Coordinates of C-alpha atoms and ligand atoms in Angstrom, one line a residue:
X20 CA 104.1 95.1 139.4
X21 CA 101.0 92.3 139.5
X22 CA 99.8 90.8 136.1
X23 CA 96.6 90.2 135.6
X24 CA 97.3 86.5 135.9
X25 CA 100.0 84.2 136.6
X26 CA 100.5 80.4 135.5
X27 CA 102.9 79.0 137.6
X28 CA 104.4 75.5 138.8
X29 CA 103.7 74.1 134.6
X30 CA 106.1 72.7 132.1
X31 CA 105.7 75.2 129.6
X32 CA 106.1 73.2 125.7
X33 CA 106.2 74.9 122.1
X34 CA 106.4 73.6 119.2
X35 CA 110.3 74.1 119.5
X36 CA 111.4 73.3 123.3
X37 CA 109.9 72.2 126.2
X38 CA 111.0 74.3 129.7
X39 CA 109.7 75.6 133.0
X40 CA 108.6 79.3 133.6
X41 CA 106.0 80.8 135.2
X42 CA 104.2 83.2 132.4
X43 CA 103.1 86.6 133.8
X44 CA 99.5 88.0 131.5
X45 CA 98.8 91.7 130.8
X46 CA 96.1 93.0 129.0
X47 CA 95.4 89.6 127.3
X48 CA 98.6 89.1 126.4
X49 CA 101.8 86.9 127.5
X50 CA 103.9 89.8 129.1
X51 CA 107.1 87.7 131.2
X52 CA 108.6 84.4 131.2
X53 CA 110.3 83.9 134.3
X54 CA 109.9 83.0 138.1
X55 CA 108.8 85.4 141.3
X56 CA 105.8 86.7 139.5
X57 CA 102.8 87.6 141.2
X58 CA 99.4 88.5 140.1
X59 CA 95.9 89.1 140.8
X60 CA 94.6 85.9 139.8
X61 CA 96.9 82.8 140.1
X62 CA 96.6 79.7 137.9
X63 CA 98.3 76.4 139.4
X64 CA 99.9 74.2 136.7
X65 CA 102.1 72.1 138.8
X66 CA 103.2 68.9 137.6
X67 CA 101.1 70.1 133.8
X68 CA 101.9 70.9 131.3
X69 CA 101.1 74.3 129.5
X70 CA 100.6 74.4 125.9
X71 CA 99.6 77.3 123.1
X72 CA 96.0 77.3 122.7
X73 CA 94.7 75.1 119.8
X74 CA 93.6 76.9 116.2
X75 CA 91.4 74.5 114.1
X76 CA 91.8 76.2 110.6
X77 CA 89.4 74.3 109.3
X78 CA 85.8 73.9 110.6
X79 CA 82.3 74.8 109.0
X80 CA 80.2 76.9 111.6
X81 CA 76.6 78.2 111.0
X82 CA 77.2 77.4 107.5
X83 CA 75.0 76.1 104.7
X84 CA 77.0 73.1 103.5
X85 CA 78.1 72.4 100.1
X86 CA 74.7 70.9 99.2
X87 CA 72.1 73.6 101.3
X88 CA 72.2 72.0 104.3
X89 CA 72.1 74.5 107.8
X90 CA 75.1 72.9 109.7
X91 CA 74.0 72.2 113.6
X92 CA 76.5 74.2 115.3
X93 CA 76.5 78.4 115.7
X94 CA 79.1 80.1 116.5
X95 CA 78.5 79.8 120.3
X96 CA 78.2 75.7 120.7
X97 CA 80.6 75.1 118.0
X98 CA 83.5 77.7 119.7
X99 CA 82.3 76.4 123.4
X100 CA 82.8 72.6 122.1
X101 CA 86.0 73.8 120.7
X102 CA 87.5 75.1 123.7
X103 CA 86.0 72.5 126.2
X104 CA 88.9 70.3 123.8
X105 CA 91.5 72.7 124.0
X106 CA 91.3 75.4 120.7
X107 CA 91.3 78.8 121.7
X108 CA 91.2 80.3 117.9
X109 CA 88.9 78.7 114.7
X110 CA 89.5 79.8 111.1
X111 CA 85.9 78.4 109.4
X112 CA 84.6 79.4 106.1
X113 CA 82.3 82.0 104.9
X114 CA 80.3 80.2 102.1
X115 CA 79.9 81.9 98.5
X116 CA 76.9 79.9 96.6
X117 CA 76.3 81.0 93.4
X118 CA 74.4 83.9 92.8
X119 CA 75.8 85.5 96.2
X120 CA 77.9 88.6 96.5
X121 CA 81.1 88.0 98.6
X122 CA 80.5 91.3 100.0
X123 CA 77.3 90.3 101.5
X124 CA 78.5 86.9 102.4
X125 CA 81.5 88.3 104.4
X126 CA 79.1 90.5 106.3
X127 CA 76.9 88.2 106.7
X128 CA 79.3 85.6 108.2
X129 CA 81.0 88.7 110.8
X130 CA 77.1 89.0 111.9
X131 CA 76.8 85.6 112.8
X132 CA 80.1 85.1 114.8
X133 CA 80.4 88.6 116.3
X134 CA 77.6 88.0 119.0
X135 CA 78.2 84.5 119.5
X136 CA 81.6 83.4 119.4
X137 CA 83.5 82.6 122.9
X138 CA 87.5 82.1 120.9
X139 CA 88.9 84.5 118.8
X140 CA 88.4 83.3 114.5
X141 CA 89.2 83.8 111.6
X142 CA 87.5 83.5 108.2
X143 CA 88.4 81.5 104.7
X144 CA 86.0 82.3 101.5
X145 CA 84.5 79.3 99.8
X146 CA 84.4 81.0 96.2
X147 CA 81.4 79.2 94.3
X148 CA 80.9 81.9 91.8
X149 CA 84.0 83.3 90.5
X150 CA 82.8 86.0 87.9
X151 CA 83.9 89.1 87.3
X152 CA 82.4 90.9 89.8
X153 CA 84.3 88.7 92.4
X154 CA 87.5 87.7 90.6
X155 CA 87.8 92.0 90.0
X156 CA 86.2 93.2 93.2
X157 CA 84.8 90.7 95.8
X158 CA 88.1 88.8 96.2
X159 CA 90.5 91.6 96.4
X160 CA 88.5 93.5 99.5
X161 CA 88.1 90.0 100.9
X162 CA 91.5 89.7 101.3
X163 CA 92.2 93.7 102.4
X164 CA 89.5 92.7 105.3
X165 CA 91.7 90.2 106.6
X166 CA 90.4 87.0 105.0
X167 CA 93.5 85.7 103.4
X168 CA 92.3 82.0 102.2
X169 CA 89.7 80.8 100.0
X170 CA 88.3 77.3 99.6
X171 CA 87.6 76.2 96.4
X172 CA 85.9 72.6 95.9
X173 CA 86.8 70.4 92.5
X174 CA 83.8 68.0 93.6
X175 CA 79.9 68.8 94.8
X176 CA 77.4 70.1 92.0
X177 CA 76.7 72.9 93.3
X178 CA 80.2 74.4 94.0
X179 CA 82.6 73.0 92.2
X180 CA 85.0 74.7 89.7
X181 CA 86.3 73.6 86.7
X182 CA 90.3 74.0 85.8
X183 CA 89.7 77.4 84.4
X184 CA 88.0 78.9 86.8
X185 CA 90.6 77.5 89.4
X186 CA 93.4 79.2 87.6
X187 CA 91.2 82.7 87.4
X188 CA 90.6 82.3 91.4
X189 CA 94.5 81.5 92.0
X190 CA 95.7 84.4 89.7
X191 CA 93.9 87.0 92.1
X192 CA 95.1 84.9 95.3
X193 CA 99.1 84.6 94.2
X194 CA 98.6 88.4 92.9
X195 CA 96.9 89.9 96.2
X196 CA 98.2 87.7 98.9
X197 CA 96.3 84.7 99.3
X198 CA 96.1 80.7 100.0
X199 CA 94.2 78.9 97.6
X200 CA 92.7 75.8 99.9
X201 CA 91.4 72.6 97.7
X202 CA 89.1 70.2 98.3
X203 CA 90.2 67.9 95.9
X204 CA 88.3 65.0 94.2
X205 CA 87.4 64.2 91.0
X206 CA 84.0 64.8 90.4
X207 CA 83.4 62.6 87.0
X208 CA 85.0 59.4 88.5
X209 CA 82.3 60.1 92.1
X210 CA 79.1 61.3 90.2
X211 CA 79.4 58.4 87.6
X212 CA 79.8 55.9 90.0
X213 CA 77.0 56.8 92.3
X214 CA 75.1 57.5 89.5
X215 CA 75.1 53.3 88.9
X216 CA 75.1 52.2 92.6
X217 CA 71.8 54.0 93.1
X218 CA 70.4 52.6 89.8
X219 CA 71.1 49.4 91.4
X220 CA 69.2 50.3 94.5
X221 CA 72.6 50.4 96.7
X222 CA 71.8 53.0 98.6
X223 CA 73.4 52.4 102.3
X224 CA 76.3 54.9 104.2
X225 CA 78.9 52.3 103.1
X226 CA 77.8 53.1 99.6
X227 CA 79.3 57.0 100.2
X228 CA 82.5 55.5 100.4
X229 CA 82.9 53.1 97.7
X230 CA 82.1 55.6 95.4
X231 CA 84.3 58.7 96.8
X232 CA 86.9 56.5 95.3
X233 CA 90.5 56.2 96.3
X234 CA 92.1 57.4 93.3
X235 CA 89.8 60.3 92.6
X236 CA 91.7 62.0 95.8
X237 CA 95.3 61.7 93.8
X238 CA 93.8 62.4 90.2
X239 CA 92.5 65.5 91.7
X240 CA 95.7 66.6 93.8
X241 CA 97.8 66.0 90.9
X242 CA 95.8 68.6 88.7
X243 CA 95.5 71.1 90.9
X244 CA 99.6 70.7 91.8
X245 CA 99.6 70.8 88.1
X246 CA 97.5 74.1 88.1
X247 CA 99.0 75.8 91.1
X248 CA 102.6 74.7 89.4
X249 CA 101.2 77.2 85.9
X250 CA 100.1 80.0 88.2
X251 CA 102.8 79.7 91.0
X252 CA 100.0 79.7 93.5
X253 CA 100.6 78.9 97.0
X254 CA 97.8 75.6 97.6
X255 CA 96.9 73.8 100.5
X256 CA 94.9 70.6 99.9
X257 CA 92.7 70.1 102.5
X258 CA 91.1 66.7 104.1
X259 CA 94.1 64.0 102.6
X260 CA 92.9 61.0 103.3
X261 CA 95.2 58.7 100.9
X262 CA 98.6 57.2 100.3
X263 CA 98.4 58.0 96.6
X264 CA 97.2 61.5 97.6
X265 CA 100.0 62.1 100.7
X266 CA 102.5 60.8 98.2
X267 CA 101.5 63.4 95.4
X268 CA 102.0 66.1 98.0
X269 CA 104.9 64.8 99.1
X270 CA 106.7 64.7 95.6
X271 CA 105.3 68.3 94.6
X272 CA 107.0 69.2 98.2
X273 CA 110.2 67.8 96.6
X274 CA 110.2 69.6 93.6
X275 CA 110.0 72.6 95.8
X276 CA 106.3 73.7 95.4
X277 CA 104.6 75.4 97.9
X278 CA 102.0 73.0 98.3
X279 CA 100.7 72.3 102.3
X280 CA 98.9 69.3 103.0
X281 CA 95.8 68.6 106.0
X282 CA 94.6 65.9 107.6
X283 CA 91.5 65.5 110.1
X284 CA 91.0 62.7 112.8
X285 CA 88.7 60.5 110.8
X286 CA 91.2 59.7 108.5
X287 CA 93.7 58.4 111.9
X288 CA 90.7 57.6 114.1
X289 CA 88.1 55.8 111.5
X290 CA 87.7 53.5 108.7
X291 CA 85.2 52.4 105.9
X292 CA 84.2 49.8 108.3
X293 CA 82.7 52.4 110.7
X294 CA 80.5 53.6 107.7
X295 CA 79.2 49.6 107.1
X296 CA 76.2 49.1 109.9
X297 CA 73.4 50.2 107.9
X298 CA 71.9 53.5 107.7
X299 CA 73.2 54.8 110.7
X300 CA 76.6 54.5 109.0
X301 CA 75.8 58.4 108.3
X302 CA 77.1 59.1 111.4
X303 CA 80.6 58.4 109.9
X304 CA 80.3 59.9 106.3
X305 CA 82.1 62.9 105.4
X306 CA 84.2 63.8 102.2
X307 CA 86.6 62.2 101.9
X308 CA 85.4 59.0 103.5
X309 CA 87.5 57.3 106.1
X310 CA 89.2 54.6 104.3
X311 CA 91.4 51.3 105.7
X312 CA 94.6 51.0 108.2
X313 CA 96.8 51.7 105.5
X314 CA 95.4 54.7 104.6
X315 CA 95.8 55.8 108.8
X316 CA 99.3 54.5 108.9
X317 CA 99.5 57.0 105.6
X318 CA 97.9 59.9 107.1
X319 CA 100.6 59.4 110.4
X320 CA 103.7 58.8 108.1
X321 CA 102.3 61.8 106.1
X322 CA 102.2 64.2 109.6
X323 CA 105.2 62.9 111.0
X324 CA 107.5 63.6 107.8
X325 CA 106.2 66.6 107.1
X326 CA 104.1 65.6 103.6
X327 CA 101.2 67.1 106.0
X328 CA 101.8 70.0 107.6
X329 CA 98.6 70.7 109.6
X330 CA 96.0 68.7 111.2
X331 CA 92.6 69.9 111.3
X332 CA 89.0 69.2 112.3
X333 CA 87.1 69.2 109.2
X334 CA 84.4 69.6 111.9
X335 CA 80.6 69.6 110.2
X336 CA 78.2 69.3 112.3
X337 CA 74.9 67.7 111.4
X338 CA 72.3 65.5 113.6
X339 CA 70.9 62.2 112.8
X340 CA 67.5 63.6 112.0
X341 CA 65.8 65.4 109.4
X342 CA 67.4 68.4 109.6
X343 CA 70.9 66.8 108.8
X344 CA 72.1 63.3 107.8
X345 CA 68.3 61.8 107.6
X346 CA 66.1 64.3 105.6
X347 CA 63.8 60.7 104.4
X348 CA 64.8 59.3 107.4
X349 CA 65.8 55.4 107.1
X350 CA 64.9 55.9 103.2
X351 CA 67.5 58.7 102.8
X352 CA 70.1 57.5 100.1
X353 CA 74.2 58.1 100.6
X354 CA 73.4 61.1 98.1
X355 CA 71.0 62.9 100.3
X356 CA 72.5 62.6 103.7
X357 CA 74.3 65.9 104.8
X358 CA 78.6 64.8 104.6
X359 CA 80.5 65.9 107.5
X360 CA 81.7 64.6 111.3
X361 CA 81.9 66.5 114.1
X362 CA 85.4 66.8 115.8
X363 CA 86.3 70.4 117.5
X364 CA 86.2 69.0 120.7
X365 CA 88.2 65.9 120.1
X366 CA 90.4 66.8 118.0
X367 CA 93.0 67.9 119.8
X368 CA 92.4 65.6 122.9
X369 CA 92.4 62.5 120.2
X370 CA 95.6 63.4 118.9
X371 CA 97.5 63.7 122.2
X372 CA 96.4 60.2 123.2
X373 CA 97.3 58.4 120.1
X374 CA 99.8 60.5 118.7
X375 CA 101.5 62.1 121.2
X376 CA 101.0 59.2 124.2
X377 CA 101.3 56.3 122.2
X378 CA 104.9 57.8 120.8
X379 CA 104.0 58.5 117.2
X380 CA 104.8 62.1 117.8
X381 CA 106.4 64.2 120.1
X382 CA 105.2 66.7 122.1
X383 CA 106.7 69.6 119.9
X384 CA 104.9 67.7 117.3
X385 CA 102.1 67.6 119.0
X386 CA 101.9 71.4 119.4
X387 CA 102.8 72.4 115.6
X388 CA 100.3 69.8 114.4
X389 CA 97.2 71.4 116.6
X390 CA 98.3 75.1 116.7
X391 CA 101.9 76.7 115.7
X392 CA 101.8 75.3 111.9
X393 CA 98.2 76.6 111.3
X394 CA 99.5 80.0 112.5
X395 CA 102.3 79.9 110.6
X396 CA 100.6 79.3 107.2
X397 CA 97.5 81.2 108.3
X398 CA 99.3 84.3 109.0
X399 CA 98.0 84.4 112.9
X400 CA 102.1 83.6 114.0
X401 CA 103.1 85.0 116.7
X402 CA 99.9 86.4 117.6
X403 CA 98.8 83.1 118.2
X404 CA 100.5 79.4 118.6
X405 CA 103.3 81.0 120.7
X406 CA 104.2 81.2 124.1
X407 CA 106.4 84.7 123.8
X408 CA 106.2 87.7 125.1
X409 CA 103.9 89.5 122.9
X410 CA 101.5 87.0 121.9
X411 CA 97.9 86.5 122.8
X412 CA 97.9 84.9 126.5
X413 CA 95.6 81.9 124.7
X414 CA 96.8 78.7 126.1
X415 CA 95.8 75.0 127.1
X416 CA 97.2 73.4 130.2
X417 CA 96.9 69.3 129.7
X418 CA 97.3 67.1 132.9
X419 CA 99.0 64.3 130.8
X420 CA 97.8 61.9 133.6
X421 CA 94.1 62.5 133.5
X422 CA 92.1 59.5 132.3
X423 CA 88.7 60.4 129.9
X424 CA 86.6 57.7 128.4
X425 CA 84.5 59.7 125.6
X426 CA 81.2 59.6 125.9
X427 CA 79.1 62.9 124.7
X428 CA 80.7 66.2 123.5
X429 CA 79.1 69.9 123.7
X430 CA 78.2 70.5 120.3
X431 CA 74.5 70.2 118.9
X432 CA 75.1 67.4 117.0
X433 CA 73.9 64.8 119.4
X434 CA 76.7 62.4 118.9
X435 CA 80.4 62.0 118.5
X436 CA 82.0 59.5 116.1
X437 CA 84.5 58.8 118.8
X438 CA 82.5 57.6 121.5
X439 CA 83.8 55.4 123.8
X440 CA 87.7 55.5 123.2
X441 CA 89.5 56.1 126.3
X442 CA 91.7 59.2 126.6
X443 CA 94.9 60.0 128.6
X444 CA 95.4 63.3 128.8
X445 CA 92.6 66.9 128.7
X446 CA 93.3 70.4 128.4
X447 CA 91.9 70.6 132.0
X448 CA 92.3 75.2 132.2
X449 CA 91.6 77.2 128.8
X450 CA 92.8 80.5 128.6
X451 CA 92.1 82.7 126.2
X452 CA 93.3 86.4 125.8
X453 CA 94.0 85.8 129.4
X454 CA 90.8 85.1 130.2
X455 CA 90.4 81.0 132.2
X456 CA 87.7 80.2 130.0
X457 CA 87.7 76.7 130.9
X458 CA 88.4 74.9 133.9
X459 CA 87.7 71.3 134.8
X460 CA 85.1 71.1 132.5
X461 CA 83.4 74.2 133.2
X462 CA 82.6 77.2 131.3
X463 CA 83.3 80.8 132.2
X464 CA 83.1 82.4 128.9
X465 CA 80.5 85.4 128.0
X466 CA 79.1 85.1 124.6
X467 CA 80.5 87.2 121.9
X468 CA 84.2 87.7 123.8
X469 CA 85.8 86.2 120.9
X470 CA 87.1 88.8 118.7
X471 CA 87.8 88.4 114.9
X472 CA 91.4 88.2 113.6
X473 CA 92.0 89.7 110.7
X474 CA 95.2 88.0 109.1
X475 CA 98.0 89.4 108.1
X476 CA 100.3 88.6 104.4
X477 CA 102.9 85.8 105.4
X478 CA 105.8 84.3 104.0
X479 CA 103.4 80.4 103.4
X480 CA 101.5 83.0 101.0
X481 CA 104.3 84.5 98.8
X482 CA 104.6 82.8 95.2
X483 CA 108.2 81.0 94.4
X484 CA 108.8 83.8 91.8
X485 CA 109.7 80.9 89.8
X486 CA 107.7 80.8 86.3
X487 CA 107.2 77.5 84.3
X488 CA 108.4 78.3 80.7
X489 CA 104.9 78.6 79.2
X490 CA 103.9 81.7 81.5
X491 CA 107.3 83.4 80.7
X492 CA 105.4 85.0 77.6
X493 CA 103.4 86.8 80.0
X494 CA 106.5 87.5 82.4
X495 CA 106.7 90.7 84.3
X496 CA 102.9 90.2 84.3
X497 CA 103.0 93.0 81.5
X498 CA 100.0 91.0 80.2
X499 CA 97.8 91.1 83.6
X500 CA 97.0 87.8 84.8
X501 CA 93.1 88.9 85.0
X502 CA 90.4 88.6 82.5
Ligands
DUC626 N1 83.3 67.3 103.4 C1 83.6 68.5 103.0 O1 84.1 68.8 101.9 N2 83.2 69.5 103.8 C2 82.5 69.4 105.0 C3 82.4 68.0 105.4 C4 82.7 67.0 104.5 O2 82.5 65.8 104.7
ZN627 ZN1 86.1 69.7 101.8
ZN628 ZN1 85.4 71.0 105.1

């Protein structure tokens, strides 16, 4: 019988072995592994190799940033950037400001993608507002609609959480199902110090990241291991950008906690010296700021020894005008200038040159980093970052050989931080769903064919069961862990 479409001559890799099949594609979805197979539409992979499709779990898309600002990207340019670079599935956020209902932000967010999106996505919840209304009602139906992490931010005015609130957000997640994803920084040691530089008219990019200060990444990770330690809530720090930070991970890792670390290319790629050439320095500035070499060689250590477990875009977009990094144009200070670098398409792309290329990583590395671990923790595995029979024909097949020198990307942000490194190796075919969505560098995708994924309870969710003796008196959660 003839599959829909057939991938043949390609050296299939996983995140576990590397071997060579021909994969036969039903319905959207990988249906044989073998040889002999023929089908209406045949895909030539010889001498490639074929690879799951990317998922970016985390990326802000037509979202208003932590402070108000429209990113540049919808859900069309930022998914059609994304798979241009390999990522056939995105998990971005769905933003709670205060004052919203999560009900009406979730709906609000499905709107948005459902008509637009070209690659299949996910949702986290940024909680701003945990009250009662969405610690007793918004946050459980959240999670029974498939949206299984929330983002909670220990820096940023106008979302950021203090310990208490954490713990109330984390007793729902642990109780319901959830991850609890961090952004952690501590606010105090950030505000106070850009609080003085601008008093002292230092008001440059490279300003940004003096004051987003080293040690305010650790202080913060080591609370909330602290508080996710009380409330044995599964965590997953996003954006590590440190040694001292990697290393507290690493050590809560070692005592057994289920704490997951990310890291995002400008943290390998960049440095505090990219940020240092005047204003348009903003190009670089997101938070965390890159930092030094030693914080990259960190960040690779930290990937490579499993401290990290994921390695994510952090993509948010915003253009070099008014409507993003330069709302007073050259007089815009580091505190008005919209935080976040774009990176869907290059992610993946980056991190096969100079990881997997260069030898840092290997090519099963390689996979689990950009797709299989996200899955995994996500609760998308095997439904996505597989090659099995069963899961979602959405794959990326790389000519290793292929030389790029980066020059412009498709999102609407007008620029890439990354612009001019040379590339070997591209996802030259995309498939997604079984659909060839990309192929040498052209599009074939019809807007809205990405479908939302609602995610399912995995074992990267489940609490240790293991209670530190101060919550024993509330053991068998006879005193419920609500207000
Ligand atoms: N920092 C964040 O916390 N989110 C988006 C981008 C950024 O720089
Ligand atoms: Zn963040
Ligand atoms: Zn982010």
């Amino acid at each position: 019988m003839d599959f829909d479409l057939v991938i043949r001559g390609g050296t299939i890799a996983t995140a576990e072995r590397s071997w060579r099949s021909e994969i036969g594609v039903r319905d959207g979805r990988i249906a044989e592994l073998g040889s002999g197979l023929a089908g209406k539409r045949i895909v030539d992979a010889a001498g490639k190799l074929v690879l799951p499709g990317g998922i970016d779990s985390h990326c802000h898309i037509e979202q208003i940033s932590s402070m108000g600002v429209m990113s540049a990207d919808d859900f069309y340019s930022a998914t059609v950037s994304a798979a241009h670079g390999g990522t056939t599935t995105v998990i971005p956020f769905c933003a709670q400001h205060r004052g919203d209902s999560l009900a009406g932000v979730l709906a609000d967010y499905h709107e948005r993608a459902r008509a637009k999106a070209v690659i299949d996505y996910g949702f986290h919840m940024i909680i701003a507002n945990p009250d009662e209304h969405t610690l007793a009602a918004g946050l459980p139906a959240a999670i029974g609609g498939g949206v299984r992490s929330f983002k909670i931010y220990m820096t940023y005015e106008r979302m950021r959480l203090h310990d208490e609130q954490i713990l109330e957000v984390m007793a729902v997640a642990r109780e319901r199902g959830a991850l609890v994803m961090v952004h952690a920084e501590n606010h105090g040691m950030i505000s106070w110090l850009a609080g003085r530089m601008l008093k002292q008219g230092n008001t440059l990019p490279r300003y940004h990241a003096i004051c987003h200060t080293r040690g305010s990444e650790a202080e913060a990770i080591n609370r909330i291991v602290a508080l996710a330690e009380l409330m044995d809530c599964p965590i997953l720090v996003v954006h590590v950008s440190t040694p001292a930070g990697i290393e507290a991970i690493r050590q809560a890792r070692s005592r057994g906690l289920k704490v997951f670390g990310e890291t995002c290319p400008q943290y390998l790629f960049l440095t505090a010296k990219d940020i240092d050439i005047g204003i348009h320095g903003a190009m670089f500035c997101c938070s965390p700021p890159p930092r030094d070499e030693a914080a990259q060689a960190a960040c690779w250590a930290g990937l490579k020894d499993g401290a990290l477990q994921v390695y994510s875009s952090d993509h948010a977009p915003y253009r070099m005008d008014a409507s993003g990094k330069l709302p007073r144009g050259e007089k815009t200070t580091f505190k008005e200038m919209a935080n976040g670098v774009p990176g869907l398409e290059l992610r993946l792309p980056l991190l096969f040159t100079f990881g997997y290329q260069a030898g840092r990583l290997s090519l099963g590395e390689f996979v689990n980093l950009g797709s299989t671990a996200h899955a995994k923790i996500y609760g998308l595995y095997p439904r996505k970052g597989a090659i099995e029979i069963g899961s979602d024909a959405d794959l990326a097949i790389w000519d290793s050989e292929k030389r790029v020198t980066i020059e412009t990307t498709r999102d609407n942000t007008g620029y890439t931080p990354y612009k001019g490194r040379e590339l070997t190796g591209w996802p030259v075919t995309v498939i997604s769903r079984g659909d060839v969505i990309v192929e040498n560098g052209r599009l074939d995708a019809e807007r809205g064919r990405g479908k939302f994924l609602a995610r399912e309870p995995c074992d990267a969710l489940r609490p240790l069961g293991r209670d530190v003796p101060e919550m024993q008196q509330l053991k068998d959660w006879k005193t419920p862990l609500q207000p």
